[in-house]
Coordinates of C-alpha atoms in Angstrom, one line a residue:
M1 CA 0.0 0.0 0.0
E2 CA 2.8 2.5 1.0
Q3 CA 4.6 1.6 -2.2
N4 CA 1.5 2.4 -4.3
K5 CA 1.0 5.7 -2.5
A6 CA 4.6 6.6 -3.2
R7 CA 4.2 5.8 -6.9
L8 CA 1.1 7.9 -7.1
A9 CA 2.8 10.8 -5.4
E10 CA 5.6 10.5 -8.0
F11 CA 3.2 10.5 -10.9
A12 CA 1.4 13.6 -9.5
E13 CA 4.7 15.5 -9.2
K14 CA 5.5 14.6 -12.9
G15 CA 2.1 16.0 -13.9
L16 CA 0.8 12.5 -14.9
L17 CA -2.2 12.8 -12.6
M18 CA -4.7 15.5 -11.9
R19 CA -7.4 16.2 -9.4
L20 CA -10.9 15.6 -10.8
S21 CA -11.9 19.0 -9.3
G22 CA -9.3 20.7 -11.5
F23 CA -10.3 19.1 -14.8
A24 CA -13.4 21.3 -15.5
P25 CA -11.6 24.7 -14.9
E26 CA -8.7 23.6 -17.1
M27 CA -11.1 22.6 -19.9
L28 CA -13.1 25.9 -19.6
A29 CA -9.8 27.8 -20.1
H30 CA -8.5 25.6 -23.0
G31 CA -9.3 25.1 -26.6
P32 CA -10.5 27.0 -29.7
D33 CA -12.9 29.9 -29.5
D34 CA -16.5 28.9 -29.6
P35 CA -18.1 29.6 -33.0
S36 CA -20.3 32.7 -33.2
E37 CA -21.7 32.2 -36.7
P38 CA -24.9 30.1 -36.9
I39 CA -25.0 26.8 -38.6
A40 CA -25.1 27.6 -42.3
A41 CA -27.1 24.8 -43.9
L42 CA -29.4 21.8 -43.6
G43 CA -28.4 19.1 -46.0
F44 CA -30.2 16.0 -47.3
T45 CA -29.0 13.2 -49.6
T46 CA -31.9 11.5 -51.3
R47 CA -32.8 9.0 -54.0
R48 CA -36.3 8.4 -55.3
R49 CA -38.0 9.7 -52.2
A50 CA -39.6 13.0 -53.3
S51 CA -42.7 12.6 -51.1
E52 CA -40.7 11.5 -48.0
L53 CA -38.2 14.4 -48.5
R54 CA -41.1 16.9 -48.7
R55 CA -42.5 15.6 -45.4
A56 CA -39.0 16.1 -43.8
L57 CA -38.5 19.5 -45.3
D58 CA -41.9 20.8 -44.1
S59 CA -41.1 19.7 -40.5
Y60 CA -37.7 21.3 -40.5
A61 CA -39.0 24.5 -42.1
A62 CA -41.6 24.8 -39.3
N63 CA -38.9 24.5 -36.7
F64 CA -36.8 27.1 -38.5
Q65 CA -39.7 29.5 -38.7
R66 CA -40.5 29.1 -35.0
H67 CA -37.0 30.0 -34.0
G68 CA -36.3 32.7 -36.6
R69 CA -33.8 30.8 -38.7
S70 CA -33.3 30.7 -42.5
P71 CA -30.4 28.4 -43.3
E72 CA -29.7 27.2 -46.8
I73 CA -31.3 23.9 -47.8
V74 CA -28.9 21.8 -49.8
I75 CA -30.2 18.7 -51.6
I76 CA -27.8 16.1 -53.1
D77 CA -29.9 13.8 -55.4
D78 CA -28.3 10.4 -55.8
S79 CA -30.9 9.2 -58.4
R80 CA -29.5 7.8 -61.6
N81 CA -32.8 8.1 -63.5
P82 CA -33.7 11.5 -65.0
E83 CA -37.4 11.1 -64.3
D84 CA -36.7 10.6 -60.6
E85 CA -34.5 13.6 -60.5
A86 CA -37.1 15.7 -62.3
E87 CA -39.7 14.7 -59.8
T88 CA -37.5 15.8 -56.9
R89 CA -36.7 19.1 -58.6
A90 CA -40.4 19.9 -59.2
M91 CA -41.2 19.1 -55.5
L92 CA -38.4 21.4 -54.3
R93 CA -39.5 24.3 -56.5
E94 CA -42.9 24.0 -54.8
F95 CA -41.4 23.8 -51.4
Q96 CA -39.1 26.8 -52.0
R97 CA -42.1 29.0 -53.1
G98 CA -44.1 28.0 -50.0
S99 CA -41.3 28.1 -47.4
G100 CA -39.3 31.2 -48.5
L101 CA -36.1 29.2 -47.8
S102 CA -33.2 29.2 -50.2
V103 CA -32.8 25.7 -51.8
R104 CA -29.7 24.5 -53.6
F105 CA -29.6 21.3 -55.6
A106 CA -27.1 19.0 -57.2
G107 CA -28.0 16.0 -59.3
L108 CA -25.9 13.7 -61.4
A109 CA -24.8 16.4 -63.9
E110 CA -23.8 18.9 -61.3
R111 CA -21.8 16.3 -59.4
E112 CA -20.0 15.1 -62.6
E113 CA -19.1 18.7 -63.5
Y114 CA -17.9 19.6 -60.0
A115 CA -15.7 16.4 -59.9
D116 CA -13.9 17.5 -63.0
S117 CA -13.5 21.1 -61.7
L118 CA -12.1 19.6 -58.4
A119 CA -9.7 17.4 -60.3
E120 CA -8.4 20.4 -62.3
A121 CA -8.1 22.6 -59.2
A122 CA -6.3 19.9 -57.2
G123 CA -4.0 18.8 -60.1
L124 CA -5.5 15.2 -60.2
Q125 CA -6.8 12.9 -62.8
P126 CA -10.7 12.9 -62.7
V127 CA -11.0 9.2 -61.8
I128 CA -10.6 9.7 -58.0
P129 CA -12.8 12.8 -57.6
R130 CA -15.4 11.1 -59.7
F131 CA -15.3 8.0 -57.4
A132 CA -15.5 10.2 -54.3
L133 CA -18.6 12.1 -55.6
L134 CA -20.3 9.5 -57.7
G135 CA -19.4 6.1 -56.3
D136 CA -19.0 3.0 -58.5
A137 CA -21.8 1.8 -60.8
R138 CA -21.2 -1.8 -59.8
C139 CA -22.2 -1.1 -56.2
P140 CA -25.9 -1.0 -55.4
V141 CA -25.4 1.7 -52.6
T142 CA -23.6 5.0 -53.3
T143 CA -24.9 7.0 -50.3
G144 CA -21.4 7.8 -49.2
S145 CA -20.6 9.6 -52.5
A146 CA -23.7 11.8 -52.0
R147 CA -22.5 12.6 -48.5
N148 CA -19.1 13.5 -49.9
S149 CA -20.8 15.8 -52.4
L150 CA -22.6 17.6 -49.6
L151 CA -19.5 17.7 -47.4
L152 CA -17.4 19.4 -50.1
D153 CA -20.2 21.7 -51.1
C154 CA -20.4 22.9 -47.5
A155 CA -16.6 23.0 -46.9
T156 CA -15.6 25.9 -44.6
T157 CA -18.9 25.9 -42.8
R158 CA -20.9 24.0 -40.2
Y159 CA -24.0 22.1 -41.4
V160 CA -26.5 19.5 -40.3
L161 CA -27.0 16.3 -42.4
A162 CA -30.5 14.9 -41.9
D163 CA -32.4 11.8 -43.1
D164 CA -34.9 12.2 -45.9
D165 CA -37.2 9.7 -44.2
G166 CA -37.1 11.5 -40.8
M167 CA -38.9 14.5 -39.3
C168 CA -37.9 17.3 -37.0
R169 CA -39.8 15.9 -34.0
M170 CA -37.8 15.2 -30.9
T171 CA -37.8 13.6 -27.4
Q172 CA -35.4 13.0 -24.6
A173 CA -34.7 9.9 -22.5
P174 CA -37.1 9.3 -19.5
E175 CA -34.1 9.9 -17.1
A176 CA -32.7 12.9 -19.1
A177 CA -30.2 14.9 -17.0
G178 CA -28.3 18.2 -17.5
G179 CA -24.6 18.7 -17.7
L180 CA -22.0 17.2 -20.0
D181 CA -20.2 13.8 -19.6
V182 CA -16.8 13.3 -21.0
V183 CA -16.5 9.5 -21.7
S184 CA -14.3 6.9 -23.4
R185 CA -16.9 4.7 -25.0
N186 CA -17.5 3.9 -28.7
D187 CA -21.2 4.0 -28.0
P188 CA -22.4 6.3 -25.2
T189 CA -26.1 5.8 -26.0
E190 CA -28.7 3.9 -24.1
F191 CA -31.7 2.0 -25.6
W192 CA -35.4 1.8 -24.9
F193 CA -37.3 -0.7 -27.0
F194 CA -40.9 -0.9 -28.1
E195 CA -43.2 -3.6 -29.5
S196 CA -44.6 -1.4 -32.2
R197 CA -44.6 2.1 -33.7
D198 CA -47.9 2.8 -31.8
A199 CA -46.4 1.7 -28.5
L200 CA -43.5 4.0 -29.0
H201 CA -45.7 7.0 -29.8
R202 CA -47.9 6.2 -26.8
A203 CA -44.8 6.3 -24.6
F204 CA -43.3 9.6 -25.8
A205 CA -44.9 12.9 -26.6
L206 CA -42.7 14.0 -29.5
T207 CA -42.3 17.7 -29.8
D208 CA -41.1 20.2 -32.4
E209 CA -40.6 22.9 -29.9
P210 CA -36.7 22.8 -29.2
D211 CA -34.5 24.8 -31.6
M212 CA -32.9 21.9 -33.4
F213 CA -30.0 23.9 -34.8
G214 CA -29.6 25.5 -31.4
L215 CA -29.1 22.1 -29.8
H216 CA -26.3 21.3 -32.3
E217 CA -24.8 24.8 -31.8
S218 CA -24.4 24.1 -28.1
M219 CA -21.7 21.5 -29.1
L220 CA -20.7 21.6 -32.7
G221 CA -17.3 23.3 -33.3
R222 CA -16.9 24.1 -29.6
S223 CA -14.2 23.1 -27.2
V224 CA -15.2 20.6 -24.5
G225 CA -15.1 23.4 -22.0
G226 CA -17.3 25.6 -24.2
A227 CA -19.9 22.8 -24.5
A228 CA -19.8 22.0 -20.8
N229 CA -21.2 25.4 -19.8
G230 CA -19.7 25.0 -16.4
E231 CA -21.0 21.5 -15.5
L232 CA -18.6 18.7 -16.6
N233 CA -18.5 15.1 -15.4
L234 CA -15.2 13.3 -16.2
K235 CA -15.6 9.6 -17.0
A236 CA -12.8 9.4 -19.6
S237 CA -9.7 7.2 -19.9
S238 CA -6.4 8.7 -18.8
A239 CA -5.3 8.8 -22.4
F240 CA -8.4 10.8 -23.5
E241 CA -8.1 13.1 -20.5
S242 CA -4.4 13.7 -21.3
R243 CA -5.2 14.4 -25.0
L244 CA -7.9 16.9 -24.0
R245 CA -5.6 18.7 -21.6
R246 CA -3.0 18.9 -24.4
L247 CA -5.1 19.6 -27.4
G248 CA -8.3 21.0 -26.0
G249 CA -10.7 18.8 -27.9
E250 CA -12.7 20.3 -30.8
I251 CA -16.2 18.7 -31.2
R252 CA -16.3 18.0 -34.9
T253 CA -19.6 16.1 -35.0
S254 CA -22.8 16.5 -32.9
M255 CA -25.1 13.5 -33.2
A256 CA -28.7 13.5 -32.2
G257 CA -30.2 10.3 -31.0
V258 CA -32.8 8.2 -32.8
V259 CA -36.5 7.7 -31.9
G260 CA -38.6 5.5 -34.2
D261 CA -37.0 3.0 -36.6
S262 CA -33.5 2.1 -35.4
G263 CA -31.8 3.1 -38.6
V264 CA -29.6 0.0 -38.2
A265 CA -29.6 -2.7 -40.9
S266 CA -30.3 -5.5 -38.4
S267 CA -29.2 -6.6 -35.0
A268 CA -30.1 -9.0 -32.2
Y269 CA -28.6 -6.6 -29.6
L270 CA -26.5 -9.3 -27.8
L271 CA -23.8 -6.9 -26.6
L272 CA -25.9 -4.2 -24.8
E273 CA -24.8 -2.4 -21.7
P274 CA -26.7 -3.6 -18.6
R275 CA -29.4 -1.0 -18.3
S276 CA -30.4 -1.3 -21.9
R277 CA -30.2 -5.1 -21.8
A278 CA -32.5 -5.2 -18.8
R279 CA -35.1 -3.1 -20.7
L280 CA -34.9 -5.4 -23.7
T281 CA -35.0 -8.7 -21.9
A282 CA -38.0 -8.1 -19.6
S283 CA -39.5 -11.3 -21.2
E284 CA -38.7 -13.5 -24.2
D285 CA -41.9 -12.4 -26.0
F286 CA -41.1 -8.8 -25.5
Y287 CA -37.5 -9.3 -26.7
R288 CA -38.6 -11.0 -29.9
T289 CA -41.4 -8.6 -30.7
A290 CA -39.2 -5.5 -30.0
V291 CA -36.3 -6.8 -32.2
R292 CA -38.7 -7.5 -35.0
S293 CA -40.4 -4.1 -34.8
R294 CA -37.1 -2.1 -34.9
Q295 CA -38.8 0.6 -32.8
M296 CA -36.7 2.3 -30.2
L297 CA -35.3 5.3 -28.5
R298 CA -31.5 5.5 -28.6
V299 CA -30.0 8.5 -26.9
P300 CA -27.6 9.3 -24.0
V301 CA -29.2 10.3 -20.7
R302 CA -26.9 13.2 -20.4
A303 CA -25.2 15.1 -23.3
C304 CA -21.7 13.8 -23.8
V305 CA -18.5 14.0 -25.7
S306 CA -16.4 10.9 -26.5
D307 CA -13.2 9.7 -28.1
G308 CA -15.1 6.8 -29.7
F309 CA -16.3 6.3 -33.2
L310 CA -20.1 5.9 -33.2
T311 CA -21.4 8.2 -35.9
M312 CA -25.0 8.0 -37.4
A313 CA -26.0 10.4 -40.1
G314 CA -29.8 10.5 -39.3
N315 CA -29.4 14.0 -37.7
L316 CA -25.7 14.8 -37.6
G317 CA -24.0 18.2 -37.2
V318 CA -20.7 18.4 -39.1
D319 CA -18.0 21.0 -38.5
A320 CA -16.5 21.3 -41.9
R321 CA -14.6 24.6 -41.3
S322 CA -11.3 22.7 -41.7
L323 CA -10.2 19.4 -43.1
F324 CA -12.7 16.7 -42.4
P325 CA -12.5 13.0 -43.4
P326 CA -14.4 11.6 -46.4
F327 CA -17.2 9.0 -46.4
P328 CA -16.5 5.8 -48.2
P329 CA -18.3 6.4 -51.5
V330 CA -19.9 2.9 -51.7
Q331 CA -22.1 0.6 -49.7
R332 CA -23.7 1.0 -46.3
N333 CA -22.3 2.4 -43.0
S334 CA -20.3 5.1 -44.7
D335 CA -21.1 7.3 -41.7
G336 CA -19.7 4.7 -39.3
I337 CA -16.5 4.3 -41.3
M338 CA -16.1 8.1 -41.5
G339 CA -16.4 8.1 -37.7
R340 CA -13.5 5.7 -37.5
L341 CA -11.4 7.9 -39.7
L342 CA -12.3 10.9 -37.5
Q343 CA -11.2 8.9 -34.4
H344 CA -8.0 7.5 -35.8
C345 CA -6.7 10.5 -37.9
F346 CA -8.0 13.6 -36.0
P347 CA -6.7 13.2 -32.4
A348 CA -7.7 16.7 -31.4
S349 CA -11.3 15.9 -32.3
C350 CA -14.2 14.6 -30.2
R351 CA -17.6 13.3 -31.1
G352 CA -20.5 15.0 -29.4
Y353 CA -23.8 13.3 -28.6
L354 CA -27.0 15.4 -27.9
N355 CA -29.4 14.0 -25.3
W356 CA -32.2 14.7 -27.7
A357 CA -33.4 12.1 -30.2
V358 CA -34.9 13.0 -33.6
L359 CA -37.7 11.0 -35.3
H360 CA -36.7 8.4 -38.0
D361 CA -40.0 7.2 -39.5
P362 CA -39.7 5.4 -42.9
V363 CA -43.0 5.6 -44.7
E364 CA -42.8 2.0 -45.9
G365 CA -42.2 0.6 -42.3
R366 CA -39.5 -1.9 -41.7
S367 CA -39.1 -5.1 -39.7
Q368 CA -36.4 -7.7 -39.2
A369 CA -36.6 -11.4 -38.5
L370 CA -34.2 -12.9 -36.0
E371 CA -33.6 -16.0 -38.1
E372 CA -32.6 -13.8 -41.1
W373 CA -30.1 -12.0 -38.9
F374 CA -28.4 -15.3 -37.9
E375 CA -28.2 -16.1 -41.7
E376 CA -26.7 -12.7 -42.5
I377 CA -23.9 -12.7 -40.0
Q378 CA -22.3 -15.8 -41.6
R379 CA -20.8 -13.5 -44.2
I380 CA -19.2 -10.1 -43.7
R381 CA -20.2 -6.8 -45.3
F382 CA -17.9 -4.5 -47.2
A383 CA -18.1 -2.0 -44.3
D384 CA -16.7 -4.8 -42.1
V385 CA -13.7 -5.1 -44.5
L386 CA -12.9 -1.4 -44.2
S387 CA -13.6 -1.4 -40.5
V388 CA -11.1 -4.2 -39.7
F389 CA -8.5 -2.7 -42.0
L390 CA -8.9 0.8 -40.5
Q391 CA -8.8 -0.4 -36.9
D392 CA -5.1 0.2 -36.7
A393 CA -4.7 2.0 -40.0
A394 CA -3.2 5.2 -38.7
A395 CA -1.3 6.1 -35.6
P396 CA -2.8 9.2 -33.8
V397 CA -0.6 12.0 -34.9
D398 CA -1.0 15.8 -34.7
R399 CA -1.3 16.2 -38.5
P400 CA -4.6 14.8 -39.7
A401 CA -3.6 15.2 -43.4
A402 CA -0.6 13.0 -42.8
A403 CA -2.7 10.5 -40.8
L404 CA -5.2 10.2 -43.7
E405 CA -2.4 9.7 -46.2
S406 CA -0.9 7.0 -43.9
A407 CA -4.2 5.2 -43.6
G408 CA -4.7 5.5 -47.3
R409 CA -1.4 4.0 -48.2
R410 CA -2.0 1.0 -45.9
L411 CA -5.3 0.4 -47.7
M412 CA -3.6 0.8 -51.0
A413 CA -1.0 -1.8 -50.0
L414 CA -3.7 -4.3 -49.1
G415 CA -5.7 -3.4 -52.3
S416 CA -2.7 -4.0 -54.6
A417 CA -1.4 -7.2 -52.8
S418 CA -2.0 -10.6 -54.2
P419 CA -5.6 -11.9 -53.8
S420 CA -4.3 -14.7 -51.4
H421 CA -2.5 -12.1 -49.2
F422 CA -5.6 -9.9 -49.2
R423 CA -7.8 -12.8 -48.2
E424 CA -5.4 -14.0 -45.4
E425 CA -4.9 -10.5 -44.0
L426 CA -8.7 -10.0 -44.0
R427 CA -9.2 -13.4 -42.3
R428 CA -6.6 -12.6 -39.6
R429 CA -8.0 -9.2 -38.8
A430 CA -11.7 -10.3 -39.0
L431 CA -10.9 -13.3 -36.7
H432 CA -9.2 -11.0 -34.2
R433 CA -12.2 -8.6 -34.1
E434 CA -14.8 -11.3 -33.9
G435 CA -12.8 -13.2 -31.3
G436 CA -12.9 -10.1 -29.1
R437 CA -16.7 -10.0 -29.3
L438 CA -17.0 -13.7 -28.6
A439 CA -14.7 -13.3 -25.6
Q440 CA -16.8 -10.4 -24.3
I441 CA -20.0 -12.5 -24.5
A442 CA -18.4 -15.5 -23.0
A443 CA -17.0 -13.5 -20.1
A444 CA -20.5 -12.1 -19.2
G445 CA -21.6 -15.4 -17.6
A446 CA -25.0 -17.1 -17.6
D447 CA -25.9 -15.7 -14.2
E448 CA -26.0 -12.1 -15.5
Q449 CA -28.5 -12.9 -18.4
P450 CA -32.0 -14.3 -18.6
A451 CA -31.9 -17.9 -19.8
F452 CA -33.4 -17.3 -23.2
Y453 CA -31.0 -14.4 -23.9
R454 CA -28.0 -16.4 -22.8
S455 CA -29.2 -19.2 -25.1
L456 CA -29.2 -16.7 -28.0
Q457 CA -25.7 -15.5 -27.1
E458 CA -24.4 -19.1 -27.1
R459 CA -26.1 -19.7 -30.4
Y460 CA -24.4 -16.6 -31.8
M461 CA -21.0 -17.8 -30.5
Q462 CA -21.5 -21.2 -32.2
V463 CA -22.8 -19.8 -35.4
M464 CA -19.8 -17.4 -35.7
R465 CA -17.3 -20.1 -34.8
D466 CA -18.7 -22.3 -37.6
A467 CA -18.9 -19.4 -40.1
M468 CA -15.4 -18.2 -39.6
T469 CA -14.0 -21.7 -40.6
R470 CA -15.6 -21.4 -44.0
E471 CA -14.2 -19.5 -47.0
E472 CA -17.7 -17.9 -47.7
Y473 CA -17.4 -15.9 -44.5
L474 CA -14.8 -13.6 -46.2
T475 CA -17.0 -12.9 -49.3
P476 CA -18.9 -9.7 -48.6
R477 CA -22.6 -10.4 -48.8
D478 CA -23.5 -6.9 -50.1
L479 CA -21.3 -6.8 -53.1
P480 CA -22.2 -8.4 -56.5
G481 CA -20.3 -10.9 -58.6
D482 CA -16.8 -12.0 -57.4
S483 CA -17.4 -10.0 -54.2
L484 CA -14.0 -10.6 -52.6
A485 CA -12.2 -9.4 -55.7
L486 CA -14.4 -6.3 -55.9
A487 CA -13.8 -5.7 -52.2
Q488 CA -10.1 -5.7 -52.8
E489 CA -10.4 -3.3 -55.8
L490 CA -12.6 -0.9 -53.7
T491 CA -10.2 -1.1 -50.8
L492 CA -7.4 0.1 -53.2
R493 CA -9.6 2.9 -54.6
I494 CA -10.7 4.1 -51.1
G495 CA -7.0 4.1 -50.1
E496 CA -6.2 6.3 -53.1
L497 CA -9.0 8.6 -52.1
L498 CA -7.7 9.0 -48.6
V499 CA -4.2 9.8 -49.9
V500 CA -5.4 12.7 -52.1
W501 CA -8.3 13.8 -50.0
P502 CA -6.4 16.7 -48.3
P503 CA -5.5 18.4 -51.6
M504 CA -9.0 17.8 -52.8
W505 CA -10.3 19.5 -49.6
V506 CA -8.0 22.5 -50.2
A507 CA -9.3 22.7 -53.8
A508 CA -12.9 22.6 -52.6
E509 CA -12.2 25.5 -50.2
W510 CA -10.6 27.5 -53.1
L511 CA -13.5 26.7 -55.4
R512 CA -16.0 27.9 -52.8
A513 CA -14.0 31.1 -52.1
S514 CA -14.1 31.7 -55.9
G515 CA -17.9 31.3 -55.9
R516 CA -17.9 27.9 -57.5
R517 CA -20.0 25.3 -55.6
L518 CA -21.2 21.8 -56.3
S519 CA -24.8 22.6 -55.6
Q520 CA -26.7 25.2 -57.6
P521 CA -29.5 27.6 -56.7
L522 CA -32.8 26.0 -57.6
A523 CA -34.2 27.8 -60.6

């Protein structure tokens, strides 16, 4: 005991320890100035959803009118059919006339033209900017390319990215509390589950009263101390605490929670934190019904900042006033992968999480079957390929541009390796990641779980052990054709994009300063 006390005293003398009571004042005095300009724009990426987008726009416009705001509305249309794009344009003209808000629009032609201008300004061949802003025709999902188009269009500003199938209706957690938590968790949210959409709406009175942009402005672009407003609760690792003390901690994203449809492709929620797990596993019938319905509230009880990577683009504030990482242009979870890049390559950044959730309410309704989920997990997705390769892709350095280039060159090396090397490296990293999950579940112990839930966890462990012994596990289920070969080619191209992204960003800033933007005013 005395030896430990002596070591602690030694650490304190060297400045390696600090009093909790001293952390908040130091944060309040450290970091960049808080932004004074309001958030500039509300952005949507959309594809063949004119009626849903109109519903979303009307709800946000009502919120802006209530709070005296008139931001730009920027629409990036990812449709590849001229008729679909024409329908969206016509709807937007009608919305603009009725709302009085300024609407900017970019369809396929505008994105192609801007990609070529960007290539010229950055001194690049057009192939990489076109991939960044248009994706790859072989891939069924190109949402990330539309998000990159919005990001570069809004370079040098702060903006909010919203779902076209959501609405500006909000709620908080039942136990919502004030103050700001500083945490070291990849996912600082909690979950409340519901058997149906009706059950969720009976439980919460959704409101459109709060100033949605004001909620984001309380965090986005601020230092941790600026966002704390005098009340800060430290729950962070020593490494994160040290980084905050040294670098101040800019909040580069502010994420609202989700109420309504989960926004997650599918999940059995077998790795929940204890409070959320207790709510979900009240009974086996409730569990199965709630998982099938996808209806939930997902939000932190107290607003927080984290050094983790959870990033969901349903209602996401983005501080794009300086270099910001790109979204992978193809396939799903481009927001999650961008969050990993922000975590790995931007050590002075934090992710902010509002303790307000915003409605996600797809018109068509969605459900998931537990048995289908067990089938799906037996093959990885392309996002999993990127995720495992980026897990240690860049050492945290104080130069984000260099870190992005380093991450890109590692992906390029994997993408240009022999197919056998790529497969074996993917296998090694995927097994390491999945092994960690299996160990976490195994360590929980049967006494901490309801019997039916523990049975599902054991089934999951067995299914994954069996799946990982088969070659099919490494063939991404969401890519067409020879999916592993395509995954390797896309890994190479995304690596090339990361390497040249910093000069592309500088070119986008220069183009905007010259009055040349990707989106155009809606005629």
